[in-house]
mmCIF file of C-alpha atoms and ligand atoms in Angstrom:
data_model
loop_
_atom_site.group_PDB
_atom_site.id
_atom_site.type_symbol
_atom_site.label_atom_id
_atom_site.label_comp_id
_atom_site.label_asym_id
_atom_site.label_seq_id
_atom_site.Cartn_x
_atom_site.Cartn_y
_atom_site.Cartn_z
ATOM 1 C CA MET A 1 11.917 -100.641 3.121
ATOM 2 C CA ILE A 2 8.551 -98.755 3.495
ATOM 3 C CA GLU A 3 8.538 -94.914 3.188
ATOM 4 C CA LEU A 4 6.091 -93.387 5.493
ATOM 5 C CA ARG A 5 4.957 -89.822 4.756
ATOM 6 C CA GLN A 6 2.120 -88.864 6.826
ATOM 7 C CA PHE A 7 -0.259 -86.066 6.109
ATOM 8 C CA SER A 8 -3.580 -84.552 7.692
ATOM 9 C CA ASP A 9 -5.998 -84.964 5.370
ATOM 10 C CA SER A 10 -6.821 -85.977 1.713
ATOM 11 C CA ASP A 11 -5.657 -82.376 0.309
ATOM 12 C CA SER A 12 -2.194 -82.474 2.014
ATOM 13 C CA LEU A 13 -1.611 -85.492 0.783
ATOM 14 C CA ALA A 14 -2.390 -84.982 -2.577
ATOM 15 C CA THR A 15 -0.510 -81.498 -2.237
ATOM 16 C CA GLY A 16 2.422 -83.617 -1.388
ATOM 17 C CA ALA A 17 2.597 -86.474 -3.912
ATOM 18 C CA ALA A 18 2.322 -84.372 -6.598
ATOM 19 C CA ARG A 19 4.891 -81.706 -5.687
ATOM 20 C CA ARG A 20 7.286 -84.998 -5.421
ATOM 21 C CA PHE A 21 5.961 -86.092 -8.914
ATOM 22 C CA LEU A 22 6.660 -82.590 -10.669
ATOM 23 C CA GLY A 23 10.247 -82.911 -8.702
ATOM 24 C CA ALA A 24 10.464 -86.091 -10.281
ATOM 25 C CA LEU A 25 10.071 -84.667 -13.715
ATOM 26 C CA GLU A 26 11.792 -82.022 -12.804
ATOM 27 C CA SER A 27 15.211 -83.594 -11.612
ATOM 28 C CA ARG A 28 14.956 -86.351 -14.539
ATOM 29 C CA SER A 29 18.343 -86.871 -16.453
ATOM 30 C CA PRO A 30 17.991 -86.501 -20.247
ATOM 31 C CA ARG A 31 17.268 -89.823 -21.702
ATOM 32 C CA PRO A 32 15.802 -91.189 -25.345
ATOM 33 C CA HIS A 33 13.304 -92.997 -24.409
ATOM 34 C CA PRO A 34 10.021 -91.976 -22.097
ATOM 35 C CA PHE A 35 9.683 -91.496 -18.424
ATOM 36 C CA THR A 36 6.741 -93.972 -17.889
ATOM 37 C CA VAL A 37 3.928 -93.570 -15.314
ATOM 38 C CA ALA A 38 0.898 -95.190 -13.932
ATOM 39 C CA LEU A 39 -2.266 -94.454 -12.615
ATOM 40 C CA SER A 40 -4.818 -95.910 -10.768
ATOM 41 C CA GLY A 41 -8.140 -94.640 -10.083
ATOM 42 C CA GLY A 42 -10.410 -94.106 -6.695
ATOM 43 C CA ARG A 43 -11.482 -91.298 -4.789
ATOM 44 C CA ILE A 44 -8.082 -89.692 -3.793
ATOM 45 C CA ALA A 45 -6.830 -90.211 -8.005
ATOM 46 C CA THR A 46 -9.366 -86.661 -8.717
ATOM 47 C CA PRO A 47 -7.418 -84.064 -5.535
ATOM 48 C CA PHE A 48 -4.185 -85.666 -6.984
ATOM 49 C CA TYR A 49 -4.910 -84.579 -10.050
ATOM 50 C CA ASP A 50 -5.766 -81.321 -9.784
ATOM 51 C CA ALA A 51 -3.042 -80.887 -7.365
ATOM 52 C CA LEU A 52 -0.791 -82.090 -10.336
ATOM 53 C CA VAL A 53 -2.418 -79.335 -12.849
ATOM 54 C CA ALA A 54 -2.535 -76.887 -10.342
ATOM 55 C CA GLN A 55 1.968 -76.612 -9.517
ATOM 56 C CA THR A 56 2.459 -77.831 -13.027
ATOM 57 C CA GLY A 57 1.180 -74.016 -13.831
ATOM 58 C CA GLY A 58 2.858 -73.027 -16.385
ATOM 59 C CA ARG A 59 5.840 -75.415 -16.514
ATOM 60 C CA ARG A 60 3.993 -77.661 -19.254
ATOM 61 C CA ALA A 61 7.187 -78.437 -20.195
ATOM 62 C CA LEU A 62 7.953 -81.149 -17.302
ATOM 63 C CA TRP A 63 5.245 -83.070 -18.930
ATOM 64 C CA GLU A 64 6.968 -83.779 -22.568
ATOM 65 C CA ASN A 65 7.959 -87.069 -23.555
ATOM 66 C CA VAL A 66 6.152 -88.546 -20.254
ATOM 67 C CA GLU A 67 3.947 -91.445 -21.255
ATOM 68 C CA PHE A 68 0.800 -92.367 -18.985
ATOM 69 C CA PHE A 69 -0.061 -96.073 -18.464
ATOM 70 C CA PHE A 70 -2.915 -96.974 -15.658
ATOM 71 C CA THR A 71 -2.828 -99.722 -12.783
ATOM 72 C CA ASP A 72 -5.987 -101.083 -13.965
ATOM 73 C CA GLU A 73 -9.344 -100.083 -15.209
ATOM 74 C CA ARG A 74 -12.728 -101.042 -14.627
ATOM 75 C CA TRP A 75 -14.500 -102.967 -18.095
ATOM 76 C CA VAL A 76 -16.673 -99.957 -19.343
ATOM 77 C CA PRO A 77 -16.712 -97.369 -22.129
ATOM 78 C CA LEU A 78 -14.048 -94.951 -22.154
ATOM 79 C CA ASP A 79 -15.909 -92.531 -21.433
ATOM 80 C CA HIS A 80 -18.324 -93.574 -19.079
ATOM 81 C CA PRO A 81 -18.232 -92.007 -15.244
ATOM 82 C CA ASP A 82 -16.806 -95.083 -13.253
ATOM 83 C CA SER A 83 -13.426 -95.318 -16.230
ATOM 84 C CA ASN A 84 -9.697 -94.237 -14.526
ATOM 85 C CA PHE A 85 -8.600 -93.444 -18.346
ATOM 86 C CA GLN A 86 -12.139 -90.833 -18.374
ATOM 87 C CA LEU A 87 -11.046 -89.594 -14.963
ATOM 88 C CA ALA A 88 -7.778 -88.909 -16.336
ATOM 89 C CA ARG A 89 -8.835 -87.015 -19.115
ATOM 90 C CA GLU A 90 -11.029 -85.023 -18.042
ATOM 91 C CA ARG A 91 -8.703 -83.747 -14.548
ATOM 92 C CA LEU A 92 -4.877 -84.563 -16.130
ATOM 93 C CA PHE A 93 -4.691 -84.882 -19.877
ATOM 94 C CA GLU A 94 -6.730 -81.944 -21.018
ATOM 95 C CA PRO A 95 -5.756 -79.530 -18.537
ATOM 96 C CA LEU A 96 -2.304 -79.792 -19.639
ATOM 97 C CA GLU A 97 -3.036 -80.548 -23.050
ATOM 98 C CA ILE A 98 -0.998 -83.797 -22.821
ATOM 99 C CA PRO A 99 -1.650 -85.378 -26.621
ATOM 100 C CA LEU A 100 -3.696 -88.500 -26.178
ATOM 101 C CA VAL A 101 -1.361 -90.568 -28.006
ATOM 102 C CA ARG A 102 0.752 -90.734 -25.384
ATOM 103 C CA CYS A 103 -2.533 -91.976 -22.368
ATOM 104 C CA HIS A 104 -2.394 -95.755 -23.129
ATOM 105 C CA ALA A 105 -6.230 -96.634 -21.991
ATOM 106 C CA LEU A 106 -6.488 -99.978 -21.138
ATOM 107 C CA ALA A 107 -10.437 -100.335 -22.461
ATOM 108 C CA GLY A 108 -11.901 -101.054 -25.548
ATOM 109 C CA GLY A 109 -12.142 -103.562 -28.006
ATOM 110 C CA PRO A 110 -14.135 -106.719 -28.709
ATOM 111 C CA ASP A 111 -13.005 -107.913 -24.940
ATOM 112 C CA ARG A 112 -11.019 -107.988 -22.251
ATOM 113 C CA GLU A 113 -8.123 -110.392 -23.245
ATOM 114 C CA PHE A 114 -7.793 -108.052 -26.498
ATOM 115 C CA ALA A 115 -7.234 -105.265 -24.615
ATOM 116 C CA ALA A 116 -4.678 -106.778 -21.939
ATOM 117 C CA ALA A 117 -2.372 -107.923 -25.023
ATOM 118 C CA GLN A 118 -3.096 -104.594 -26.702
ATOM 119 C CA ALA A 119 -2.013 -102.593 -23.391
ATOM 120 C CA GLN A 120 0.591 -104.839 -23.170
ATOM 121 C CA ALA A 121 1.980 -104.646 -26.390
ATOM 122 C CA GLU A 122 2.113 -100.618 -25.585
ATOM 123 C CA LEU A 123 3.735 -100.931 -22.432
ATOM 124 C CA LEU A 124 6.523 -103.198 -23.506
ATOM 125 C CA ALA A 125 7.238 -101.218 -26.952
ATOM 126 C CA ARG A 126 7.877 -97.653 -24.417
ATOM 127 C CA THR A 127 9.934 -99.193 -21.429
ATOM 128 C CA PRO A 128 13.368 -101.408 -20.908
ATOM 129 C CA ARG A 129 12.410 -105.103 -19.426
ATOM 130 C CA SER A 130 13.501 -106.395 -16.448
ATOM 131 C CA VAL A 131 15.495 -109.516 -16.465
ATOM 132 C CA GLN A 132 12.400 -111.397 -16.472
ATOM 133 C CA GLY A 133 11.327 -109.807 -18.957
ATOM 134 C CA GLN A 134 8.434 -107.472 -17.718
ATOM 135 C CA PRO A 135 8.566 -103.712 -18.651
ATOM 136 C CA ILE A 136 10.274 -101.423 -15.678
ATOM 137 C CA LEU A 137 7.774 -98.460 -15.331
ATOM 138 C CA ASP A 138 9.725 -95.283 -14.462
ATOM 139 C CA LEU A 139 6.502 -94.649 -11.599
ATOM 140 C CA VAL A 140 3.206 -96.779 -10.434
ATOM 141 C CA ILE A 141 0.812 -94.431 -8.087
ATOM 142 C CA LEU A 142 -1.427 -96.064 -6.435
ATOM 143 C CA GLY A 143 -4.633 -96.230 -4.133
ATOM 144 C CA MET A 144 -5.217 -98.607 -1.567
ATOM 145 C CA GLY A 145 -8.587 -100.023 -0.458
ATOM 146 C CA GLU A 146 -10.355 -100.806 2.862
ATOM 147 C CA ASP A 147 -9.272 -104.777 2.158
ATOM 148 C CA GLY A 148 -6.082 -103.397 1.542
ATOM 149 C CA HIS A 149 -6.091 -104.056 -2.466
ATOM 150 C CA VAL A 150 -4.130 -102.455 -4.969
ATOM 151 C CA ALA A 151 -4.503 -101.786 -9.011
ATOM 152 C CA SER A 152 -7.627 -104.437 -9.462
ATOM 153 C CA LEU A 153 -5.743 -106.989 -7.523
ATOM 154 C CA PHE A 154 -7.848 -108.215 -4.553
ATOM 155 C CA PRO A 155 -7.600 -110.555 -1.351
ATOM 156 C CA GLU A 156 -10.045 -112.936 -2.951
ATOM 157 C CA ALA A 157 -7.357 -113.793 -5.944
ATOM 158 C CA SER A 158 -6.963 -117.058 -7.116
ATOM 159 C CA ALA A 159 -2.989 -118.451 -7.143
ATOM 160 C CA GLU A 160 -3.280 -118.015 -11.384
ATOM 161 C CA VAL A 161 -3.868 -113.892 -10.917
ATOM 162 C CA VAL A 162 -1.275 -114.006 -8.021
ATOM 163 C CA GLU A 163 1.372 -115.944 -9.687
ATOM 164 C CA SER A 164 0.712 -114.515 -13.098
ATOM 165 C CA ARG A 165 4.372 -112.869 -15.228
ATOM 166 C CA LYS A 166 1.819 -111.391 -17.711
ATOM 167 C CA VAL A 167 1.731 -107.910 -17.859
ATOM 168 C CA TYR A 168 -2.157 -106.961 -17.919
ATOM 169 C CA LEU A 169 -4.776 -109.425 -16.546
ATOM 170 C CA PRO A 170 -8.929 -109.959 -16.746
ATOM 171 C CA VAL A 171 -10.159 -109.811 -13.215
ATOM 172 C CA GLU A 172 -13.064 -109.789 -11.415
ATOM 173 C CA GLY A 173 -13.023 -108.315 -7.973
ATOM 174 C CA PRO A 174 -15.445 -106.992 -4.871
ATOM 175 C CA LYS A 175 -15.460 -103.437 -5.589
ATOM 176 C CA PRO A 176 -18.082 -102.592 -8.644
ATOM 177 C CA PRO A 177 -17.796 -102.368 -11.553
ATOM 178 C CA PRO A 178 -16.614 -105.790 -11.179
ATOM 179 C CA GLU A 179 -15.433 -106.641 -14.331
ATOM 180 C CA ARG A 180 -11.197 -104.891 -14.695
ATOM 181 C CA LEU A 181 -7.644 -105.032 -15.786
ATOM 182 C CA THR A 182 -5.410 -104.564 -13.622
ATOM 183 C CA LEU A 183 -1.344 -104.575 -14.141
ATOM 184 C CA THR A 184 0.023 -107.980 -12.367
ATOM 185 C CA TYR A 185 2.237 -108.496 -9.039
ATOM 186 C CA ALA A 186 4.732 -109.381 -11.566
ATOM 187 C CA VAL A 187 4.869 -105.686 -12.852
ATOM 188 C CA LEU A 188 4.737 -103.609 -9.303
ATOM 189 C CA ALA A 189 7.807 -105.751 -8.778
ATOM 190 C CA GLU A 190 9.592 -104.150 -11.470
ATOM 191 C CA ALA A 191 9.115 -100.710 -11.054
ATOM 192 C CA ARG A 192 11.747 -98.499 -10.323
ATOM 193 C CA GLU A 193 9.277 -96.239 -7.907
ATOM 194 C CA VAL A 194 5.680 -97.131 -6.638
ATOM 195 C CA TRP A 195 3.881 -94.796 -4.156
ATOM 196 C CA VAL A 196 0.822 -95.471 -2.694
ATOM 197 C CA LEU A 197 -1.563 -92.761 -1.957
ATOM 198 C CA ILE A 198 -3.637 -94.098 1.163
ATOM 199 C CA ASN A 199 -6.720 -92.219 2.369
ATOM 200 C CA GLY A 200 -10.415 -92.721 3.464
ATOM 201 C CA SER A 201 -11.972 -93.806 6.647
ATOM 202 C CA GLY A 202 -11.814 -97.549 7.446
ATOM 203 C CA LYS A 203 -8.241 -98.570 6.169
ATOM 204 C CA GLU A 204 -6.481 -98.381 8.847
ATOM 205 C CA ALA A 205 -6.159 -101.884 9.692
ATOM 206 C CA ALA A 206 -5.727 -102.399 6.074
ATOM 207 C CA LEU A 207 -2.778 -100.454 6.461
ATOM 208 C CA GLN A 208 -1.412 -101.693 9.852
ATOM 209 C CA GLU A 209 -1.440 -105.020 7.733
ATOM 210 C CA SER A 210 0.420 -104.125 5.242
ATOM 211 C CA LEU A 211 3.019 -102.461 7.270
ATOM 212 C CA CYS A 212 3.660 -105.850 8.852
ATOM 213 C CA GLU A 213 6.446 -107.887 7.771
ATOM 214 C CA ASN A 214 4.042 -111.109 7.022
ATOM 215 C CA GLY A 215 1.169 -109.317 6.356
ATOM 216 C CA ARG A 216 -1.516 -110.624 4.015
ATOM 217 C CA THR A 217 -3.176 -108.222 2.231
ATOM 218 C CA PRO A 218 -2.264 -107.594 -1.601
ATOM 219 C CA LEU A 219 -0.299 -103.933 -0.675
ATOM 220 C CA ALA A 220 1.821 -105.919 1.909
ATOM 221 C CA ARG A 221 2.641 -108.772 -0.569
ATOM 222 C CA VAL A 222 3.515 -105.626 -3.194
ATOM 223 C CA ILE A 223 5.924 -104.513 -0.804
ATOM 224 C CA ARG A 224 7.610 -107.855 -0.232
ATOM 225 C CA SER A 225 7.922 -107.759 -3.559
ATOM 226 C CA ARG A 226 9.991 -104.769 -3.762
ATOM 227 C CA GLU A 227 13.371 -103.222 -2.297
ATOM 228 C CA ARG A 228 11.355 -100.134 -1.375
ATOM 229 C CA THR A 229 7.485 -98.507 -1.898
ATOM 230 C CA GLN A 230 6.402 -95.047 -0.652
ATOM 231 C CA LEU A 231 3.774 -94.862 1.419
ATOM 232 C CA PHE A 232 2.119 -91.229 1.305
ATOM 233 C CA THR A 233 -0.679 -91.532 3.939
ATOM 234 C CA ALA A 234 -3.171 -89.286 5.631
ATOM 235 C CA VAL A 235 -5.200 -92.706 7.653
ATOM 236 C CA PRO A 236 -3.389 -92.849 11.223
ATOM 237 C CA VAL A 237 -1.179 -95.803 11.347
ATOM 238 C CA GLU A 238 0.782 -97.075 14.524
ATOM 239 C CA THR A 239 4.216 -96.621 14.071
ATOM 240 C CA GLY A 240 5.777 -97.916 17.562
ATOM 241 C CA GLY A 241 7.852 -100.546 17.704
ATOM 242 C CA ASP A 242 5.794 -103.362 17.732
ATOM 243 C CA GLY A 243 8.591 -105.371 16.016
ATOM 244 C CA ARG A 244 7.031 -106.063 13.351
ATOM 245 C CA SER A 245 6.940 -103.286 10.926
ATOM 246 C CA GLN A 246 9.731 -102.792 8.570
ATOM 247 C CA PHE A 247 9.547 -99.473 7.801
ATOM 248 C CA ARG A 248 11.268 -96.148 8.027
ATOM 249 C CA SER A 249 9.762 -92.772 8.072
ATOM 250 C CA PRO A 250 11.790 -90.227 6.233
ATOM 251 C CA GLU A 251 13.110 -86.821 7.510
ATOM 252 C CA SER A 252 10.164 -85.651 6.100
ATOM 253 C CA GLY A 253 8.047 -88.401 7.829
ATOM 254 C CA ILE A 254 6.008 -86.382 10.241
ATOM 255 C CA ARG A 255 2.559 -85.951 9.995
ATOM 256 C CA THR A 256 1.993 -82.042 8.073
HETATM 257 C C1 LIG B 1 -9.573 -98.817 -9.610
HETATM 258 C C2 LIG B 1 -8.641 -98.526 -8.003
HETATM 259 C C3 LIG B 1 -8.541 -99.173 -6.950
HETATM 260 C C4 LIG B 1 -8.048 -98.020 -5.836
HETATM 261 C C5 LIG B 1 -8.830 -98.603 -4.724
HETATM 262 C C6 LIG B 1 -8.883 -97.161 -3.353
HETATM 263 O O1 LIG B 1 -9.914 -98.476 -10.067
HETATM 264 O O2 LIG B 1 -10.590 -98.368 -8.299
HETATM 265 O O3 LIG B 1 -7.627 -98.390 -9.113
HETATM 266 O O4 LIG B 1 -7.358 -99.958 -7.163
HETATM 267 O O5 LIG B 1 -6.774 -97.284 -6.085
HETATM 268 O O6 LIG B 1 -9.661 -99.090 -4.633
HETATM 269 O O7 LIG B 1 -9.383 -96.278 -4.088
HETATM 270 P P1 LIG B 1 -10.558 -95.498 -3.071
HETATM 271 O O8 LIG B 1 -9.010 -93.648 -2.477
HETATM 272 O O9 LIG B 1 -11.227 -94.152 -3.823
HETATM 273 O O10 LIG B 1 -10.514 -95.608 -2.028
#
């Protein structure tokens, strides 16, 4: 099942997604283990983070007991301008004064295998596990590329990557910088909530393909692996009865 929310532009998309995220934090039932979220990079991340900070205002307590992870990372130093961690630190963690001990970077260390193993251990230590032994994240925030990739799961990925039961994998991809680390499909399948923030030109075809039952994009694969996936899009999409789409627009799913 897909919940499709359409927005008129990236700012209203970022504002709408931030509002839902803060609403989810506000309505949390008390529990011992933290709320875990995995963040992505890409151009939508900046307005999304800015909207989270703006809407938080003085309600800093909303972020207590939240642990931050990353869906993927570029294999660059943590202070590199291309680092997803660096972007989140600058635009989210520092403005909200989130202790970095709760922000689990995905890079650093002697090599990508070591970084993947370390991040896997940190994630597994803070989440319940599925029957398959995968960490169950509370919320995964994805972007989508022009080829329908999510995280650093690209259309050209090998069967080994696609079928992997690991938590994080070192991969290479067509989007620079090429050397990356990514959550696997197996983890994305088990997350309680997956939200995909889709903005930017040239993505109409990939989004349309991803809405189809037999879509061939990485996003389509994630959608098929899950009960429900929520799409927040400022990219126009045909929602007519083409018989091949499998989605429902929630009551608020009109173009806003
Ligand atoms: C990354 C991202 C990647 C991104 C998409 C969309 O590290 O590059 O995690 O998956 O979310 O490529 O990026 P844009 O929103 O910039 O198109």
